[in-house]
Coordinates of C-alpha atoms in Angstrom, one line a residue:
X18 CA 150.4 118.3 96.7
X19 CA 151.3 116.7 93.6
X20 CA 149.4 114.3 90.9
X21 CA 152.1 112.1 89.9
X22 CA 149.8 109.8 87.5
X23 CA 146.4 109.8 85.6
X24 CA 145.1 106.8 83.5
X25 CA 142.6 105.1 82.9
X26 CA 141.2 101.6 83.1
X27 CA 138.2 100.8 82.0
X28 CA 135.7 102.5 83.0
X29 CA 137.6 104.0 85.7
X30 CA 140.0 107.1 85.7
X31 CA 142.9 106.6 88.3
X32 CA 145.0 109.3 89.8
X33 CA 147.8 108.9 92.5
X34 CA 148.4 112.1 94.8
X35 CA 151.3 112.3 97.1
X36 CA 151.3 115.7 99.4
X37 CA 154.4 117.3 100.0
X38 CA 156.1 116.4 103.2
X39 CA 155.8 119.7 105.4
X40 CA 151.8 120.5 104.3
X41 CA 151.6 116.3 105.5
X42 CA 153.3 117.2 109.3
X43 CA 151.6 120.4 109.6
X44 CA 148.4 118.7 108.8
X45 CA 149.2 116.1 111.6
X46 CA 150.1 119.0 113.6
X47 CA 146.7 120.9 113.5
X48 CA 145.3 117.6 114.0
X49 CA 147.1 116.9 117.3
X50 CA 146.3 120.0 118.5
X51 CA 142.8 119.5 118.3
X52 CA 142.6 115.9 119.8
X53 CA 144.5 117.2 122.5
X54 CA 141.7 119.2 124.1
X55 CA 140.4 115.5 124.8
X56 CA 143.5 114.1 126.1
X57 CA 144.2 113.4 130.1
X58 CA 148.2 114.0 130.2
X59 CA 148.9 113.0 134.1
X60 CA 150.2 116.4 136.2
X61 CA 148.4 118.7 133.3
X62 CA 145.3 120.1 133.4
X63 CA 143.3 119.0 129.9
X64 CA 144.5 120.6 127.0
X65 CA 147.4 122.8 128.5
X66 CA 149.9 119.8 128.2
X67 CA 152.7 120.5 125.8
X68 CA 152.2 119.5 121.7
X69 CA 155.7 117.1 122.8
X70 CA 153.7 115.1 125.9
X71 CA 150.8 114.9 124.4
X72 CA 151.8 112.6 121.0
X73 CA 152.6 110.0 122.9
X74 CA 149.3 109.8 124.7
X75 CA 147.4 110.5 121.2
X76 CA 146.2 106.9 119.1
X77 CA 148.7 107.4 116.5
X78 CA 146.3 105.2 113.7
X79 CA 143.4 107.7 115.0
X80 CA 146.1 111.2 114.5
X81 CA 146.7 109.5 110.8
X82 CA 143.0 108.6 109.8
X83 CA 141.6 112.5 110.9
X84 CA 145.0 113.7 109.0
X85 CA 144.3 111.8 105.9
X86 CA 140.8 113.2 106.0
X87 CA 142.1 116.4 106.4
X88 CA 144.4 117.4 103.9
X89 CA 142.0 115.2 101.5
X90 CA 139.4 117.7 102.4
X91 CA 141.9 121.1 101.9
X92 CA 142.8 119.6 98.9
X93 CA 140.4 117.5 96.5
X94 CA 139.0 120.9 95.0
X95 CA 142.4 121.2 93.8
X96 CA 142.9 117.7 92.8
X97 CA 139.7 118.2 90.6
X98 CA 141.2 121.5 88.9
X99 CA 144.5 119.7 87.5
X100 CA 144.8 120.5 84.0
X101 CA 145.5 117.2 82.8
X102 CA 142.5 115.6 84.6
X103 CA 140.0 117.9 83.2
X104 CA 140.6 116.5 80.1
X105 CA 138.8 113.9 81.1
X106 CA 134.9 112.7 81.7
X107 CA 134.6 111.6 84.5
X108 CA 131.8 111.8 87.7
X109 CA 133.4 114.3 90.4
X110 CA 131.3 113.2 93.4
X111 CA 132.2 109.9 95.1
X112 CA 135.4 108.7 94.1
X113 CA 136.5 105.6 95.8
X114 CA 140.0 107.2 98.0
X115 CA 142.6 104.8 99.1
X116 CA 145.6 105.7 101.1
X117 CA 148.4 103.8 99.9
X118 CA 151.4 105.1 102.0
X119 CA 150.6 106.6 105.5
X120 CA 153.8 107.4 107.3
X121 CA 154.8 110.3 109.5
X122 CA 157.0 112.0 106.8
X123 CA 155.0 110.3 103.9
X124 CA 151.3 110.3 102.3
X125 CA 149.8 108.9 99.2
X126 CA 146.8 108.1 97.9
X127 CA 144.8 106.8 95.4
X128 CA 141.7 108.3 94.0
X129 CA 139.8 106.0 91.6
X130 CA 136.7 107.7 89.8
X131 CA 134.2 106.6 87.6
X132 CA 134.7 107.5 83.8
X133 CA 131.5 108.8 81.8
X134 CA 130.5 107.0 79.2
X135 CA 130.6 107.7 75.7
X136 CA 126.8 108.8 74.5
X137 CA 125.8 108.4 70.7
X138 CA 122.6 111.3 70.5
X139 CA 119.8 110.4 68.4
X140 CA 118.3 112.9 66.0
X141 CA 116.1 114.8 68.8
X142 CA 115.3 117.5 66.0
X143 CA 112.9 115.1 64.3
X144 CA 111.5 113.0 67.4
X145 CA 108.0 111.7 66.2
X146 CA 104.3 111.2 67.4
X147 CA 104.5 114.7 69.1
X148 CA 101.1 116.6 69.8
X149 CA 101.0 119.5 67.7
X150 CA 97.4 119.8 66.8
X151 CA 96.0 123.4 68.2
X152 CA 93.5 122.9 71.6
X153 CA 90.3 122.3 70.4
X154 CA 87.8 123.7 73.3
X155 CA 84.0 122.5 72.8
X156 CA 80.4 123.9 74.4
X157 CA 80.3 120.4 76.1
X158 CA 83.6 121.6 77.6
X159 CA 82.7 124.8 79.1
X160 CA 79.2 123.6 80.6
X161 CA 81.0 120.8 82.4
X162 CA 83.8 123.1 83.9
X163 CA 80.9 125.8 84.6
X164 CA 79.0 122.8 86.6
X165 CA 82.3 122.2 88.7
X166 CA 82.5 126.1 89.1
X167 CA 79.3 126.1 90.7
X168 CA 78.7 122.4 92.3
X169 CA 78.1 123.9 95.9
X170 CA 75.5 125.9 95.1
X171 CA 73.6 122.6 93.2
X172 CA 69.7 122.2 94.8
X173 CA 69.0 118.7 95.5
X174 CA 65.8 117.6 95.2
X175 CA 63.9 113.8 96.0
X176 CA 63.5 112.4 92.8
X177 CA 60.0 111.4 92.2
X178 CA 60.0 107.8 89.9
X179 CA 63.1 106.6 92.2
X180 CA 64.9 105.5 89.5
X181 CA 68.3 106.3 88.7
X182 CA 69.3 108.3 85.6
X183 CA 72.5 110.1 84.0
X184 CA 73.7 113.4 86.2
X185 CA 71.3 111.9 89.5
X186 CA 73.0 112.5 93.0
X187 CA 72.5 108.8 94.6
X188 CA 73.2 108.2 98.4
X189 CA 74.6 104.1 98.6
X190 CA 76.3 101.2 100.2
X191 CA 78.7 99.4 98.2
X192 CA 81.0 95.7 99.2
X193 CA 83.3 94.5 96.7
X194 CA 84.6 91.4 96.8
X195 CA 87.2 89.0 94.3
X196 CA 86.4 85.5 94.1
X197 CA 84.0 86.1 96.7
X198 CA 86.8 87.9 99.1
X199 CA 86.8 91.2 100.6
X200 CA 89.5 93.2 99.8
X201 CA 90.8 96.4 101.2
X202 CA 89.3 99.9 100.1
X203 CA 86.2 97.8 98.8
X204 CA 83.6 98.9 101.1
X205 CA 81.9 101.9 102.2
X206 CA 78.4 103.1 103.6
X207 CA 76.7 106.1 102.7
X208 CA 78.7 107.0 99.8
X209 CA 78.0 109.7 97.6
X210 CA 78.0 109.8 93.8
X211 CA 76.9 111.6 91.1
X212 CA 76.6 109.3 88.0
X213 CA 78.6 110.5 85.1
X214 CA 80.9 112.1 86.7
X215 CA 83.1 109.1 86.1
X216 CA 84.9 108.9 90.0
X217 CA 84.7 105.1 90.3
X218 CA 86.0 102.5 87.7
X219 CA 84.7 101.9 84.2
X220 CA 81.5 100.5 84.2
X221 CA 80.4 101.0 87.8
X222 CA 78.6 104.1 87.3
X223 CA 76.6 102.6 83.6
X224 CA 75.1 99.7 85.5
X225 CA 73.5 101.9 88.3
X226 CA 71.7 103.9 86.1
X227 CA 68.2 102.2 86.3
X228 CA 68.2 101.0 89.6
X229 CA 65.7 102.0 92.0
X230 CA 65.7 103.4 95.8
X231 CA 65.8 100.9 98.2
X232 CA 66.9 98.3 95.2
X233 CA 69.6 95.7 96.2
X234 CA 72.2 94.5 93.2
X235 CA 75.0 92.7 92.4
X236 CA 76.9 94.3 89.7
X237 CA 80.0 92.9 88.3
X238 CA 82.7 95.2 86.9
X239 CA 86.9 94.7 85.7
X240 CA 89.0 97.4 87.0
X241 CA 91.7 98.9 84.5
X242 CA 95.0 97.4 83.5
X243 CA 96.7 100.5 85.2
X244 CA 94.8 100.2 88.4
X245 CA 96.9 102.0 90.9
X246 CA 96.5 99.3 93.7
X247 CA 98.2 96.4 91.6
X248 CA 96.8 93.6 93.6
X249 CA 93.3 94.6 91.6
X250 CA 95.0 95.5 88.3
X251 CA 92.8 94.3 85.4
X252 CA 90.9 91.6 87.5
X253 CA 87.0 91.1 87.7
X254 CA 85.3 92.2 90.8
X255 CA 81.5 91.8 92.3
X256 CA 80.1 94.7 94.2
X257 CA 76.6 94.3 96.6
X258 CA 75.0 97.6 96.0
X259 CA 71.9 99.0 98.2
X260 CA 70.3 102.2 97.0
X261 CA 69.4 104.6 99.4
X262 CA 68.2 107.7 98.6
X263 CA 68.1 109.5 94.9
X264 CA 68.1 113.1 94.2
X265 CA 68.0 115.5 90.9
X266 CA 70.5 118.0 90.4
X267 CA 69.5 121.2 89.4
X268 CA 71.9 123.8 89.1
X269 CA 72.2 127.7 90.2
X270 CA 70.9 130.4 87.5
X271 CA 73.8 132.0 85.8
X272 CA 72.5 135.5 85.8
X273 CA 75.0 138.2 86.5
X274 CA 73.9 138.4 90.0
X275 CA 74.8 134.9 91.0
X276 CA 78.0 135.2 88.8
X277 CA 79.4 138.2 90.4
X278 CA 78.7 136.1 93.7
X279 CA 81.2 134.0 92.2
X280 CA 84.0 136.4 92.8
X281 CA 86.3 135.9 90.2
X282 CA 88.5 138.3 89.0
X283 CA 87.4 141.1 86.1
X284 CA 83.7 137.9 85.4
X285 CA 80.6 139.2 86.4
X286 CA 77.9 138.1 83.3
X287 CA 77.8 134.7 81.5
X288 CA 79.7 135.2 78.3
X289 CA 82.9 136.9 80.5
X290 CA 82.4 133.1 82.6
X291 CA 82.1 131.5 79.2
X292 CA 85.7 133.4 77.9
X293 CA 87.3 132.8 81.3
X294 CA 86.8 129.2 81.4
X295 CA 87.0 128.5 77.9
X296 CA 91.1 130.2 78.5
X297 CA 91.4 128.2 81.6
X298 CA 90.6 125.1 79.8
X299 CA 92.6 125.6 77.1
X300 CA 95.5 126.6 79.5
X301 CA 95.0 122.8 81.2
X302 CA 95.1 121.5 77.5
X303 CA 98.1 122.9 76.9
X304 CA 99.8 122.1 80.2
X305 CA 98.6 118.7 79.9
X306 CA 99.5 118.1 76.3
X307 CA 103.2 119.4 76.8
X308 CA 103.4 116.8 79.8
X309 CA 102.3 114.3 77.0
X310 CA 105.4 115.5 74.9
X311 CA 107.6 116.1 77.4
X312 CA 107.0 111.8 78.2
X313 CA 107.8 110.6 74.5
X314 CA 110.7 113.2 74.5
X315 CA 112.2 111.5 77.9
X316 CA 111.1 107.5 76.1
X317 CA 112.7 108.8 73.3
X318 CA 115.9 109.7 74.4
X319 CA 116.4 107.3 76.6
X320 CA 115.4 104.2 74.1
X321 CA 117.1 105.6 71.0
X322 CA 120.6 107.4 72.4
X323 CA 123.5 104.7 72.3
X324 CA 125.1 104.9 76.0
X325 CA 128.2 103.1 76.0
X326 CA 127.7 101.9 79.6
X327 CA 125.2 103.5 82.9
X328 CA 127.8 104.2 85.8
X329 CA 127.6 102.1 88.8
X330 CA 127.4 104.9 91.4
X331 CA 125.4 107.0 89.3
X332 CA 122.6 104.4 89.8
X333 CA 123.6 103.6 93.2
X334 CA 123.2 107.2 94.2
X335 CA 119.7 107.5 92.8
X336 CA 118.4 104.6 93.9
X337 CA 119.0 105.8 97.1
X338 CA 117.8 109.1 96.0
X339 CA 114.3 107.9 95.1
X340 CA 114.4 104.9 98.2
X341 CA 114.3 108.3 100.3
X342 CA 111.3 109.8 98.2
X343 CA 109.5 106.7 99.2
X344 CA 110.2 106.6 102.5
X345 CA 109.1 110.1 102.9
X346 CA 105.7 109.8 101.2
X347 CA 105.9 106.6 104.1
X348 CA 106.4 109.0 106.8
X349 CA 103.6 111.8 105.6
X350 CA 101.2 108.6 105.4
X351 CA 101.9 107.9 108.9
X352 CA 103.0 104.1 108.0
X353 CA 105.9 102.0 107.6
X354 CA 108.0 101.5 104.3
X355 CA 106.7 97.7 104.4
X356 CA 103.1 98.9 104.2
X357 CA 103.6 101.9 101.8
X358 CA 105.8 99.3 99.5
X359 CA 102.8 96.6 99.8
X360 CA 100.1 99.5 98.8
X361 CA 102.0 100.0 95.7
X362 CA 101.2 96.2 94.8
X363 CA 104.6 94.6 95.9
X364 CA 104.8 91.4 97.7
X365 CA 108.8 91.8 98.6
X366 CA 111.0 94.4 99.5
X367 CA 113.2 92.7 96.3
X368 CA 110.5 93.5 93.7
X369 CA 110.0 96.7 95.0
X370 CA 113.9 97.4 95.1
X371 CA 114.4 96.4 91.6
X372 CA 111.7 98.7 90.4
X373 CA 113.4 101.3 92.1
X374 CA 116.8 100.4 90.2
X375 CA 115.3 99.9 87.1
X376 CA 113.8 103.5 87.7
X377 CA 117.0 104.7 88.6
X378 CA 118.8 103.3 85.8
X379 CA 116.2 105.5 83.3
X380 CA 116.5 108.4 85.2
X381 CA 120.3 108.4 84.7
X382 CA 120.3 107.3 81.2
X383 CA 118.1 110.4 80.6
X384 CA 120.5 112.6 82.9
X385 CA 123.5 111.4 80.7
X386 CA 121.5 112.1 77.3
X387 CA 120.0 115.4 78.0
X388 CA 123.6 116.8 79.6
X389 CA 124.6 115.8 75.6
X390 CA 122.5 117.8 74.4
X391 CA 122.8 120.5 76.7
X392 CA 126.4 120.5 75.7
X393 CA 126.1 120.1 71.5
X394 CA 123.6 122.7 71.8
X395 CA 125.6 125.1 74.3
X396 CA 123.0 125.9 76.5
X397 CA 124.3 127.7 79.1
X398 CA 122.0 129.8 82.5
X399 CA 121.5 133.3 83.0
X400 CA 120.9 135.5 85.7
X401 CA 117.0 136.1 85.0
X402 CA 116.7 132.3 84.6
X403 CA 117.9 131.5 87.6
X404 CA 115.9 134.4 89.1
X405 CA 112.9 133.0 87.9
X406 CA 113.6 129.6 89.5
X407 CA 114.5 131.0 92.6
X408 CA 111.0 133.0 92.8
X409 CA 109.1 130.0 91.8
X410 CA 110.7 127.7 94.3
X411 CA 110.6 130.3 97.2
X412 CA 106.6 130.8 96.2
X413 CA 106.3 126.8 96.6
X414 CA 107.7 126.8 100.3
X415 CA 106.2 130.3 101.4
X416 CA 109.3 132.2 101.7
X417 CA 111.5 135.1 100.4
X418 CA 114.3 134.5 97.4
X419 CA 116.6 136.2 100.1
X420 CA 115.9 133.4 102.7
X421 CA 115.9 130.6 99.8
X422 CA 119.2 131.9 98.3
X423 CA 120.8 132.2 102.2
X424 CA 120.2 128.7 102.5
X425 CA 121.4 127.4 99.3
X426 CA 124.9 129.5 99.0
X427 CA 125.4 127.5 102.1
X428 CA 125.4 124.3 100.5
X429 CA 127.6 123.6 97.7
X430 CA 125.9 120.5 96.5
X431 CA 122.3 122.2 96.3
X432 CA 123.4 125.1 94.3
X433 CA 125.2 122.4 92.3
X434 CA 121.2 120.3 91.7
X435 CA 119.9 123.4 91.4
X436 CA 122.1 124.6 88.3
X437 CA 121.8 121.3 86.5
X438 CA 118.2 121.2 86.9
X439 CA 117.4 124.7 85.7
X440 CA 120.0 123.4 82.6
X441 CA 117.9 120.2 82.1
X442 CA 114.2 122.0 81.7
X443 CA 115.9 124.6 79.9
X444 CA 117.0 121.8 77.3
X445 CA 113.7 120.1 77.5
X446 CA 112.0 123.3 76.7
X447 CA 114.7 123.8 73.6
X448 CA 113.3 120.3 72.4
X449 CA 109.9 121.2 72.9
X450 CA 110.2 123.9 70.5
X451 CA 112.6 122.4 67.9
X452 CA 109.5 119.7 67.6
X453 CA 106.8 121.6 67.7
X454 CA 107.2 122.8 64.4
X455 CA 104.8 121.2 61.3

């Protein structure tokens, strides 16, 4: 094999292979050899016909094609080592490869890659409007988590006036309509509530308190601009509301008896419940709060770095990428990508498709900028890093590192997603704590 030329044009990087004569016929050789266990040579038995009878019963543009791909295949790792072309930027997987000259004694081709664009880094040292404040954890906190802790043990009790109040369990029907339509997900009998505990839209729970048992009511309520069904997205709705039954809440002593009951590990009186939750909540906070900063990072990067151009197949391959992810969530749904697509408040496969690519297009502008980074900072992965992942993501699927590491050293391309992934959080962790700092 031999690269006789590398240039580039545009944004592509070109490079012309020819493959020396006697690796091309002993390619075409191997490749005979194994079509002929398929070939019928009359007065032979299959595949025991001589290499010289059976050429001529062998498709010769089928012997070339499976060759080309073979030697392509023995040889692009190579191709991708050459000295001269790892002096360049450019996007390994994918390359568009065109045979130019295909002859018995003769073989080039044409590989045509896409070039990485140049990336101008904004100063991610000093990225703004980060939440730094320390996690504030109130009484009001601990008393609601305490209620969740202990929600199944709650005595109900008929309440006496009938009339509904803050914290009240209330049995009801509900029918929602739009401009006097029904609309799906907008009805239900028998539904439970407790009011406060904010589980249906803004509003909705305010204008039941006060009602009575057996009451019948209109209400009319706006659901939120970031509705998830987008069809009901910021628009008013009327719901028919029939009050069946109303009940008090009263909840479980917390003496030591009942908290011990409670089974949770090295808590067994009120003020170790009190400390316990109070470090759980705080421990949400956090999590929830790096999430938060970990968003304006990702906006950040990708709305102030200078990207000198997104690569076509780059985008192309994610698309696809996340198309998949959808089509999956489809699948565990049990319903088709049409009605999965329409649920996320699309009327056309188009409008979903180009949120997808406009997804896609983010997600590699961030890919590009964070690599960057990864590079100016010289980030690299070490063994107990990589341990670490490997632990966590065998955990997540219930089996042993041994069994998770069998299965990716047998596939090239996932150990490959798996090291720039482990990379990319370890940069986004490096920025976390570059802009933490007051």
């Amino acid at each position: 094999m031999n690269i006789s030329d590398i240039k580039e044009e545009g944004q592509k990087i070109i490079v012309d292979v020819s493959f020396n004569e006697n690796e091309w016929k002993k390619t075409q050789e191997n490749t005979l050899k194994e079509l002929a266990k398929k070939v019928k040579v009359p007065g032979f038995r299959n595949g025991k016909a001589p290499i010289s009878k059976i050429k001529s019963y062998v498709d010769q543009n089928e012997l070339l094609g499976k060759s080309v791909d073979k030697i392509i295949k023995a040889n692009f790792a190579n191709i991708l080592e050459n000295s001269d072309l790892q002096k360049k930027d450019f996007i390994e997987n994918y390359p568009e490869i065109v045979p130019i000259v295909v002859e018995e004694n003769k073989l080039e081709v044409k590989f045509t890659f896409e070039r990485l664009p140049k990336v101008e880094l904004p100063d991610y040292k000093n990225i703004p409007d980060l939440i730094k404040n320390e996690i504030q954890v109130n009484d009001s906190d601990i008393d609601e988590y305490i209620s969740k802790i202990v929600e199944k043990d709650i005595l109900l009790s008929q309440k006496e006036n009938g009339i509904i109040a803050n914290g009240d369990f209330v049995v009801f029907d509900y029918k929602g309509t739009l401009d006097g339509v029904a609309f799906a997900g907008g009805e239900q009998n028998d539904a439970e509530l407790v009011i406060g505990s904010k589980k249906f839209i803004p509003g909705f729970e305010e204008k039941m308190i006060g009602l009575k048992e057996n009451e019948q009511k209109t209400i009319e309520v706006t659901f939120p601009s970031d509705y998830p069904q987008k069809d009901l997205a910021g628009k008013k709705a009327n719901f028919e509301l029939k009050i069946k039954k109303i009940s008090t809440r009263k909840m479980p002593d917390l003496n030591d008896e009942y908290i011990a009951s409670l089974q949770i590990p090295n808590v067994s009186n009120l003020t170790q419940l009190k400390d316990f939750v109070k470090k759980d909540i705080t421990i949400k906070k956090e999590n929830y709060n790096k999430q938060l900063n970990v968003e304006k990072i990702v906006n950040f990067l990708i709305k102030n770095a200078k990207i000198e151009f997104i690569p076509e197949k780059m985008i192309s391959y994610e698309s696809e990428k996340i198309f998949h992810q959808y089509q999956s969530q489809a699948k565990q749904y049990g319903i088709s990508i049409e009605q999965f697509i329409n649920f996320q408040g699309f009327s056309t496969i188009d409008d979903f498709n180009k949120m997808i690519d406009v997804t896609a297009s983010e997600n590699v502008s961030y890919s590009l900028v964070i690599d960057k980074i990864s590079e100016e900072m010289k980030l690299t992965i070490s063994d107990s890093e990589s341990e670490e992942y490997y632990k966590a993501v065998a955990q997540q699927y219930r089996i042993s590192v041994e069994e998770l590491k069998k299965i990716i050293t047998k596939n090239d391309e996932m150990l490959e997603t798996i090291e720039i992934s482990i990379l990319r959080n370890k940069t986004l962790e490096e920025l976390l704590k570059l802009n933490s700092k007051e």
